[in-house]
XYZ file of C-alpha atoms in Angstrom:
558
model
C -39.429 -87.744 -50.145
C -37.423 -88.956 -53.110
C -34.881 -87.760 -55.252
C -33.966 -87.673 -59.055
C -30.528 -87.115 -60.817
C -31.294 -83.949 -62.743
C -28.664 -84.925 -65.543
C -30.328 -85.448 -68.862
C -30.692 -89.343 -69.821
C -30.121 -90.296 -66.259
C -32.771 -92.358 -64.455
C -31.528 -92.914 -60.898
C -33.854 -92.531 -58.223
C -33.486 -92.906 -54.460
C -36.931 -94.264 -53.984
C -39.363 -96.442 -56.297
C -43.144 -94.902 -57.116
C -44.254 -96.779 -54.266
C -42.283 -94.867 -51.874
C -39.751 -97.602 -50.832
C -36.338 -96.439 -50.814
C -33.851 -98.377 -53.313
C -30.878 -100.055 -52.182
C -28.511 -99.106 -55.121
C -25.788 -97.672 -52.918
C -25.910 -93.666 -54.766
C -25.710 -90.549 -53.266
C -27.355 -86.832 -54.673
C -25.366 -84.034 -54.246
C -26.744 -80.069 -54.819
C -25.255 -77.628 -56.993
C -22.472 -75.524 -55.241
C -23.173 -72.050 -53.863
C -21.950 -68.850 -54.856
C -19.839 -67.998 -51.406
C -20.045 -63.692 -51.931
C -19.054 -62.690 -48.735
C -15.783 -64.495 -47.983
C -13.189 -62.783 -49.835
C -12.595 -62.166 -53.468
C -10.741 -65.355 -54.081
C -13.181 -67.608 -52.517
C -16.093 -65.920 -54.564
C -14.225 -66.131 -57.935
C -13.515 -69.969 -57.484
C -17.220 -70.864 -56.164
C -18.662 -69.150 -58.987
C -16.539 -70.460 -61.591
C -17.605 -74.164 -60.149
C -21.319 -73.183 -59.882
C -21.100 -72.493 -63.538
C -19.197 -75.388 -64.418
C -21.693 -77.696 -63.024
C -24.361 -75.851 -64.807
C -22.423 -76.228 -68.332
C -21.890 -79.535 -67.404
C -25.266 -80.617 -66.821
C -26.571 -78.554 -69.803
C -30.109 -77.760 -68.918
C -32.116 -75.035 -70.668
C -34.349 -74.652 -67.441
C -31.119 -74.459 -64.826
C -30.636 -70.579 -64.113
C -27.493 -69.572 -62.428
C -29.142 -67.103 -59.639
C -31.756 -69.261 -58.950
C -31.294 -73.055 -58.803
C -33.828 -75.036 -56.877
C -32.341 -77.449 -53.875
C -34.459 -80.027 -55.525
C -32.322 -80.356 -58.454
C -29.579 -83.181 -57.438
C -26.830 -84.616 -59.396
C -26.123 -88.280 -58.502
C -22.899 -90.062 -57.706
C -22.548 -91.699 -60.858
C -20.999 -88.490 -62.701
C -18.148 -88.583 -60.429
C -15.026 -90.525 -60.672
C -14.678 -91.093 -56.582
C -18.357 -90.783 -56.113
C -18.487 -87.667 -54.757
C -17.667 -84.043 -55.670
C -14.068 -82.721 -54.582
C -13.324 -79.994 -52.283
C -14.355 -76.903 -53.727
C -10.923 -75.358 -53.908
C -9.185 -78.005 -55.520
C -9.702 -76.798 -59.189
C -7.472 -79.280 -60.730
C -9.452 -82.263 -59.618
C -11.395 -84.286 -62.024
C -14.396 -84.314 -59.852
C -14.374 -80.402 -58.926
C -17.580 -80.790 -61.438
C -19.546 -83.513 -63.165
C -17.670 -85.203 -65.700
C -18.930 -88.615 -66.261
C -22.554 -90.217 -68.155
C -23.759 -86.520 -68.884
C -25.803 -87.456 -71.641
C -23.670 -85.706 -74.648
C -20.222 -85.930 -75.705
C -18.687 -86.327 -72.251
C -15.766 -83.475 -73.320
C -14.794 -83.110 -69.410
C -14.345 -86.663 -69.310
C -10.440 -86.461 -70.150
C -9.818 -83.980 -67.247
C -8.718 -87.370 -65.313
C -5.877 -87.776 -67.958
C -4.967 -84.052 -67.850
C -5.159 -83.983 -64.414
C -2.588 -86.836 -64.207
C -0.557 -85.253 -67.309
C -0.128 -82.079 -65.259
C 1.199 -83.729 -62.021
C 3.716 -85.973 -64.418
C 4.835 -82.472 -66.225
C 5.407 -80.726 -62.622
C 7.809 -83.824 -61.977
C 9.810 -83.619 -65.002
C 10.081 -80.356 -65.282
C 12.333 -80.088 -62.112
C 15.959 -78.874 -62.953
C 18.308 -81.584 -62.828
C 21.500 -80.652 -60.707
C 24.305 -82.499 -62.045
C 28.180 -81.928 -61.939
C 28.346 -82.858 -66.231
C 26.616 -82.408 -69.132
C 25.678 -86.351 -69.337
C 22.848 -85.665 -66.591
C 21.751 -82.754 -68.382
C 21.540 -84.351 -71.590
C 19.554 -87.141 -69.870
C 17.127 -84.591 -68.611
C 16.470 -83.356 -72.092
C 16.033 -86.335 -73.550
C 13.394 -87.266 -70.908
C 11.706 -83.918 -71.519
C 11.446 -84.307 -75.291
C 9.910 -87.912 -74.774
C 7.510 -86.334 -72.448
C 6.441 -83.670 -74.370
C 6.505 -86.064 -77.713
C 4.331 -88.285 -75.622
C 2.163 -85.921 -73.995
C 1.782 -83.763 -77.677
C 0.695 -87.202 -79.349
C -1.514 -88.010 -76.531
C -3.366 -84.599 -76.640
C -3.530 -84.908 -80.209
C -4.937 -88.331 -80.597
C -7.562 -86.844 -77.678
C -8.441 -83.836 -79.867
C -8.981 -85.844 -82.885
C -11.193 -88.429 -80.593
C -13.346 -85.477 -79.101
C -13.741 -83.652 -82.896
C -15.143 -86.887 -84.137
C -17.585 -87.327 -81.159
C -18.785 -83.703 -81.690
C -19.233 -84.237 -85.584
C -21.310 -87.337 -84.748
C -23.272 -85.315 -81.969
C -23.659 -82.420 -84.283
C -23.665 -80.121 -81.490
C -21.364 -77.075 -81.966
C -20.865 -75.669 -78.652
C -19.167 -79.100 -77.658
C -16.733 -79.015 -80.507
C -15.915 -75.514 -79.220
C -15.084 -77.028 -75.712
C -13.268 -79.688 -76.911
C -11.221 -77.647 -79.374
C -10.441 -75.367 -76.230
C -9.371 -78.346 -74.270
C -7.097 -79.267 -77.074
C -5.760 -76.353 -77.791
C -4.815 -76.094 -73.766
C -3.078 -78.892 -73.895
C -1.460 -78.410 -76.690
C -0.153 -74.991 -75.859
C 1.188 -76.432 -72.599
C 3.128 -78.952 -74.360
C 4.342 -75.956 -77.018
C 5.484 -74.006 -73.914
C 7.595 -77.158 -72.466
C 9.155 -77.886 -76.034
C 10.021 -74.223 -76.338
C 11.431 -74.474 -72.788
C 13.852 -77.359 -73.411
C 14.605 -75.766 -76.755
C 16.227 -72.771 -75.286
C 18.223 -74.771 -72.796
C 19.425 -77.153 -75.745
C 20.378 -73.918 -77.695
C 22.163 -72.584 -74.571
C 24.115 -75.840 -73.706
C 25.314 -75.796 -77.611
C 26.932 -72.370 -76.845
C 28.306 -73.336 -73.735
C 29.994 -76.804 -75.574
C 31.410 -74.404 -78.085
C 32.651 -71.827 -75.616
C 34.603 -74.365 -73.849
C 34.319 -76.176 -70.216
C 34.717 -72.806 -68.400
C 30.943 -72.169 -69.535
C 29.833 -75.401 -68.725
C 31.156 -74.840 -64.918
C 29.618 -71.486 -65.236
C 26.091 -72.749 -65.988
C 25.177 -74.334 -62.755
C 27.016 -71.425 -60.579
C 24.735 -68.980 -62.120
C 21.577 -70.781 -61.508
C 22.619 -71.654 -58.015
C 23.189 -67.851 -57.509
C 19.653 -67.382 -58.669
C 18.164 -69.725 -56.649
C 20.406 -68.319 -53.341
C 18.933 -64.910 -54.473
C 15.538 -65.878 -54.643
C 15.697 -68.100 -51.418
C 17.184 -65.078 -49.616
C 14.613 -62.719 -50.687
C 11.589 -65.294 -49.742
C 13.379 -65.410 -46.129
C 13.726 -61.853 -45.843
C 9.703 -61.474 -46.678
C 8.550 -64.197 -44.476
C 10.768 -62.652 -41.438
C 9.181 -59.348 -42.161
C 5.657 -61.035 -42.260
C 6.518 -63.017 -39.039
C 7.770 -59.628 -36.948
C 4.470 -57.691 -38.500
C 2.370 -60.791 -37.241
C 3.947 -60.569 -33.713
C 3.649 -56.762 -33.420
C -0.029 -56.956 -34.677
C -1.114 -59.742 -31.969
C 0.874 -57.867 -28.903
C -1.308 -54.660 -29.892
C -4.394 -56.961 -30.084
C -3.609 -58.632 -26.874
C -3.018 -55.373 -25.139
C -6.698 -54.020 -26.197
C -8.396 -57.144 -25.445
C -9.784 -57.297 -21.757
C -8.082 -60.290 -20.344
C -5.256 -61.037 -18.486
C -2.545 -59.287 -20.466
C -4.808 -56.118 -20.294
C -3.933 -55.588 -16.661
C -0.813 -57.243 -16.327
C 2.258 -55.368 -15.406
C 0.366 -52.233 -14.742
C -0.567 -51.778 -11.506
C -2.573 -48.848 -11.895
C -4.900 -50.241 -14.590
C -5.354 -52.792 -11.773
C -6.463 -50.146 -9.129
C -8.551 -47.865 -11.377
C -10.513 -50.787 -13.045
C -10.913 -53.391 -10.033
C -10.388 -51.453 -7.123
C -7.704 -54.356 -5.820
C -4.111 -52.867 -5.040
C -2.152 -55.028 -7.428
C -2.361 -57.547 -9.806
C -0.576 -60.375 -7.525
C -3.619 -60.015 -5.321
C -6.179 -60.235 -8.302
C -4.357 -63.515 -9.997
C -5.026 -64.868 -6.272
C -8.504 -64.029 -6.168
C -9.070 -65.591 -9.423
C -7.434 -68.650 -8.924
C -9.564 -69.136 -5.800
C -12.914 -68.992 -7.674
C -11.897 -70.198 -11.384
C -13.142 -73.560 -10.502
C -16.400 -72.716 -9.667
C -17.064 -70.260 -12.457
C -19.383 -71.612 -15.089
C -17.879 -72.178 -18.414
C -19.008 -69.933 -21.438
C -18.190 -69.884 -25.137
C -17.922 -66.221 -25.464
C -16.280 -65.357 -22.125
C -13.356 -66.857 -20.496
C -13.226 -67.504 -16.535
C -10.914 -64.173 -16.033
C -13.125 -61.927 -18.357
C -16.124 -62.837 -16.395
C -14.405 -61.924 -13.212
C -13.088 -58.852 -14.766
C -16.425 -57.530 -15.980
C -18.200 -58.242 -12.618
C -15.266 -55.911 -10.771
C -15.671 -53.281 -13.534
C -18.981 -52.854 -13.208
C -18.629 -52.812 -9.261
C -15.842 -50.402 -9.383
C -16.942 -47.952 -12.154
C -20.789 -48.954 -12.542
C -20.407 -48.818 -16.334
C -23.669 -49.216 -18.707
C -24.323 -52.677 -19.347
C -24.139 -51.610 -23.099
C -20.944 -50.162 -22.757
C -19.369 -53.046 -21.036
C -20.960 -55.387 -23.712
C -19.302 -53.523 -26.425
C -16.008 -53.909 -24.449
C -16.268 -57.620 -24.309
C -18.006 -58.241 -27.582
C -21.002 -59.903 -25.863
C -24.722 -59.324 -25.719
C -26.364 -57.726 -23.005
C -28.271 -60.537 -22.111
C -25.052 -62.701 -21.957
C -22.959 -59.858 -19.500
C -25.785 -59.667 -17.109
C -26.070 -63.229 -16.572
C -22.300 -63.468 -16.437
C -22.342 -60.735 -13.891
C -24.991 -62.253 -11.640
C -23.404 -65.690 -12.222
C -19.683 -64.343 -11.076
C -21.415 -62.358 -7.932
C -22.792 -65.467 -6.721
C -19.528 -67.245 -6.954
C -17.804 -64.446 -5.460
C -20.380 -64.186 -2.435
C -20.478 -67.962 -1.667
C -16.573 -68.764 -1.930
C -15.120 -65.737 -0.334
C -17.553 -65.096 2.220
C -15.142 -66.167 4.991
C -13.049 -62.934 4.505
C -16.100 -61.298 6.332
C -15.687 -63.174 9.722
C -16.125 -62.480 13.284
C -12.132 -62.831 14.863
C -11.609 -64.520 17.950
C -11.160 -62.817 21.198
C -7.320 -63.580 21.472
C -6.760 -62.615 17.654
C -8.125 -59.039 18.597
C -6.308 -58.473 21.664
C -2.964 -59.351 20.207
C -3.355 -56.816 17.334
C -5.053 -54.237 19.240
C -3.917 -50.690 18.244
C -2.503 -48.308 20.720
C -5.144 -45.497 20.490
C -7.630 -48.356 21.990
C -5.374 -49.516 24.260
C -4.776 -46.341 25.826
C -8.613 -45.219 25.678
C -10.521 -48.542 26.537
C -7.887 -51.291 26.827
C -8.543 -54.109 25.109
C -11.854 -54.609 25.376
C -13.341 -52.932 22.068
C -14.765 -55.958 19.641
C -16.568 -54.116 17.139
C -17.472 -50.492 16.242
C -21.124 -50.358 14.392
C -23.010 -47.931 12.286
C -25.695 -47.955 9.491
C -25.266 -46.877 5.856
C -27.973 -46.406 3.325
C -28.236 -47.116 -0.840
C -30.549 -45.330 -2.661
C -33.051 -47.239 -4.979
C -35.903 -46.622 -7.193
C -39.399 -45.901 -5.876
C -41.421 -49.156 -5.369
C -44.671 -49.750 -7.105
C -46.107 -51.760 -3.962
C -47.570 -49.091 -1.447
C -46.088 -51.261 1.462
C -43.053 -51.611 0.040
C -42.843 -47.979 -0.801
C -43.533 -47.445 2.930
C -41.187 -49.372 4.439
C -38.209 -48.136 2.047
C -38.741 -44.545 2.460
C -35.772 -43.008 4.726
C -36.816 -39.687 6.537
C -33.117 -39.048 6.952
C -32.078 -39.418 3.307
C -35.310 -38.077 1.886
C -35.722 -41.040 -0.570
C -36.288 -44.285 -1.102
C -33.309 -46.679 0.291
C -32.014 -49.802 1.700
C -30.282 -49.821 5.007
C -27.525 -51.899 5.965
C -25.532 -52.378 9.246
C -22.343 -52.641 9.307
C -19.179 -53.623 11.989
C -15.710 -53.225 11.850
C -12.643 -54.523 14.006
C -10.233 -52.088 15.898
C -7.820 -52.738 12.894
C -10.530 -51.387 10.419
C -11.358 -54.643 8.883
C -14.984 -55.325 8.298
C -16.325 -58.378 10.528
C -19.935 -57.849 9.873
C -22.360 -56.917 7.392
C -26.123 -57.431 7.780
C -28.842 -57.739 5.136
C -30.430 -55.140 3.755
C -33.443 -53.548 5.371
C -36.281 -50.638 4.261
C -34.752 -47.492 4.646
C -37.651 -46.689 7.553
C -36.125 -49.347 9.728
C -34.227 -47.755 12.962
C -30.660 -48.353 13.843
C -32.126 -50.234 17.024
C -34.214 -52.344 15.088
C -31.749 -53.845 12.959
C -29.048 -54.027 15.703
C -31.735 -56.493 17.439
C -32.671 -58.616 14.473
C -29.810 -58.801 12.415
C -27.866 -61.413 14.422
C -25.182 -59.379 16.088
C -25.750 -59.529 19.395
C -25.270 -63.363 19.266
C -21.609 -62.800 18.356
C -20.655 -60.821 21.457
C -19.007 -62.710 24.328
C -19.511 -61.400 28.083
C -16.950 -58.101 28.569
C -17.155 -56.947 24.940
C -17.402 -53.396 24.100
C -19.178 -51.961 21.461
C -18.744 -48.396 19.956
C -21.770 -46.795 18.650
C -23.367 -43.607 17.417
C -25.962 -41.867 19.497
C -28.886 -43.559 17.212
C -28.233 -46.835 18.672
C -30.308 -47.197 21.681
C -29.065 -50.715 22.214
C -27.687 -50.579 25.917
C -30.527 -53.011 27.187
C -29.783 -55.398 24.515
C -26.255 -55.441 24.678
C -26.516 -55.703 28.152
C -28.417 -59.202 27.921
C -25.275 -60.409 26.280
C -22.977 -59.276 29.468
C -21.610 -56.875 26.991
C -21.253 -53.124 26.924
C -21.952 -50.312 24.408
C -20.397 -46.846 24.499
C -22.092 -43.957 22.871
C -21.312 -40.296 22.765
C -23.024 -38.479 25.575
C -26.665 -36.895 24.936
C -26.506 -32.886 25.199
C -30.545 -32.865 24.903
C -32.135 -31.027 28.079
C -28.384 -29.867 29.418
C -26.636 -26.878 28.945
C -23.261 -28.169 29.166
C -21.517 -31.669 29.494
C -19.450 -32.753 32.364
C -15.743 -32.724 31.997
C -15.773 -36.457 32.276
C -18.849 -36.872 29.561
C -16.758 -34.508 27.209
C -13.652 -36.425 27.535
C -15.483 -39.662 26.821
C -17.305 -38.457 24.013
C -14.349 -37.097 22.438
C -12.407 -40.394 22.791
C -15.475 -42.337 21.153
C -15.612 -39.944 18.670
C -11.903 -40.146 17.840
C -11.996 -43.934 17.412
C -15.952 -44.350 16.098
C -14.646 -42.292 13.091
C -13.003 -45.125 11.513
C -16.300 -47.120 10.675
C -17.297 -43.869 8.964
C -14.159 -43.878 6.546
C -14.454 -47.158 6.086
C -18.028 -46.564 4.678
C -16.933 -43.548 2.942
C -14.131 -45.723 1.292
C -16.836 -48.429 0.353
C -19.064 -45.635 -1.438
C -16.046 -44.332 -3.218
C -14.079 -47.214 -4.326
C -17.169 -48.884 -5.565
C -19.397 -46.665 -7.276
C -22.368 -49.166 -8.265
C -23.219 -48.488 -4.488
C -22.984 -44.871 -4.866
C -25.651 -44.440 -7.634
C -29.399 -45.335 -7.579
C -30.451 -49.210 -7.514
C -32.958 -50.645 -9.814
C -36.027 -52.640 -8.382
C -34.929 -55.698 -10.020
C -31.676 -56.196 -7.650
C -33.876 -55.738 -4.717
C -35.955 -59.208 -5.377
C -34.628 -62.268 -3.309
C -32.759 -64.802 -5.329
C -34.519 -68.084 -6.714
C -34.328 -70.338 -3.563
C -32.702 -67.902 -1.357
C -33.472 -65.154 1.167
C -31.021 -62.803 0.012
C -31.574 -60.503 -2.964
C -28.890 -59.672 -5.334
C -27.954 -56.030 -4.081
C -27.135 -58.212 -0.898
C -24.748 -60.216 -2.512
C -23.268 -57.265 -4.121
C -22.709 -55.090 -0.875
C -21.343 -58.556 0.801
C -18.738 -58.968 -2.213
C -17.928 -55.273 -1.929
C -17.127 -55.515 1.484
C -15.028 -58.865 0.954
C -13.181 -56.793 -1.859
C -12.263 -53.732 0.480
C -11.038 -56.448 3.051
C -8.105 -56.970 0.496
C -7.448 -53.588 0.463
C -4.952 -51.627 3.013
C -6.691 -50.629 6.127
C -7.823 -47.375 6.745
C -6.502 -47.684 10.629
C -3.578 -49.669 10.565
C -1.354 -47.836 7.886
C 1.146 -50.054 6.176
C 5.154 -49.255 6.786
C 6.792 -46.846 4.142
C 9.225 -49.444 3.310
C 6.402 -52.313 2.539
C 6.058 -52.423 -1.249
C 4.385 -54.552 -3.554
C 6.742 -56.637 -5.606
C 4.450 -58.007 -8.181
């Protein structure tokens, strides 16, 4: 599509009538936009510039409020071949000035621009020790003022003559205003230097003392002005630092949690900021890069959602992102945490277990205990598929659930977590099919509840399982059975304490889980809920054990 300059009398085109692009090295520019929503100053400047372009082109069919994008101004009408920066009002290319099809009153703006720069340089006070340098400054200023006045007068006469020849009254008014502006500026400079001359005459009559006092007074005024400016700058800098500090405290990032252990425990469930920072350092390189969230913010929002189960929309408001962005960041972070921190839920070697066996286990079963197992269930929404609905219904809970088998070491650390099973699955079925039996060594002892009828399955691995004695069909337990049951129950309770801590610390597992989290991840057999449960177990292993209490003298130094 060809472009044509909209200036009256300018026949420049970008393409010929056959549609072939012309090699005339010309560019075309649209009328400037009025930026109303970027502050009052920018709005005023852009409005004036748009009006200046309309006034320069002088076409009756151009309306300020609606200028078609097809109306262009070519580079022939600018000194530098293109418009200047919109905030540089004194630049002659702030608006079209050349070959405008009329008297071109604005063509003198380049001269006015250079004269203004020259006046600014010449009106700088000359700091001399004697009156000779001051008189030289006065003479120079008078010469500049006279030259400018003469030049402004010549230009005004030329502009009036051009206006008379064109017969355009509006152009004559613009020329008169431009000439009057130059005369006013020159007159102001002459008045200023006349005052300086009068003051110096009085000083000469008053004696040499007055000549010495004049620079001193001027220097004092300059010092006072500098002091006031310096004080104002310092005040603004201090205010800026305070506001920035307050903003950092409210922003959800490292500064929000740094130095406040209570905040770290409440929002993440991790004991202290040092452990949180170590966790972030481990996974930082593997987190995806996003424009709206930093790597630490991705980790923080994931931990907050696991810990407090805040609504997605509320978290989106806290981190100033959309719901989709936050959900995607949560899923990606869970994948990274599950992949990179999975070794923290591991089956320890036998010599490690025996070397750190708590004394209560040593007294009851020696060094044989390898794991304490139990199952816990998480409520889910009701599936729409009838088969899935039947598999997920738990008669024990009376609702649809996902069941997980968890195993802990005698020291209280989680050493095994299975994938999710429907709430209908029995404890025996999960134990035999989750891979737990393959980790047992000959001679290992497993502590379990009565529902774990896995004696034969564990026996095939040359291991032993201890469960409380059954009272069904028996009036009273034997003394030996009572003693064994008390010992098992006293030590097996630790796994229930770990499960309770898992539910209480990460409330997302305590509430009803949506069906969307039960679907297998793309290209994987695990569901997102399986990964979430695994990550929660990993984070729980970073906390103090429920079995081995830390010494009273041990305190976090972070």
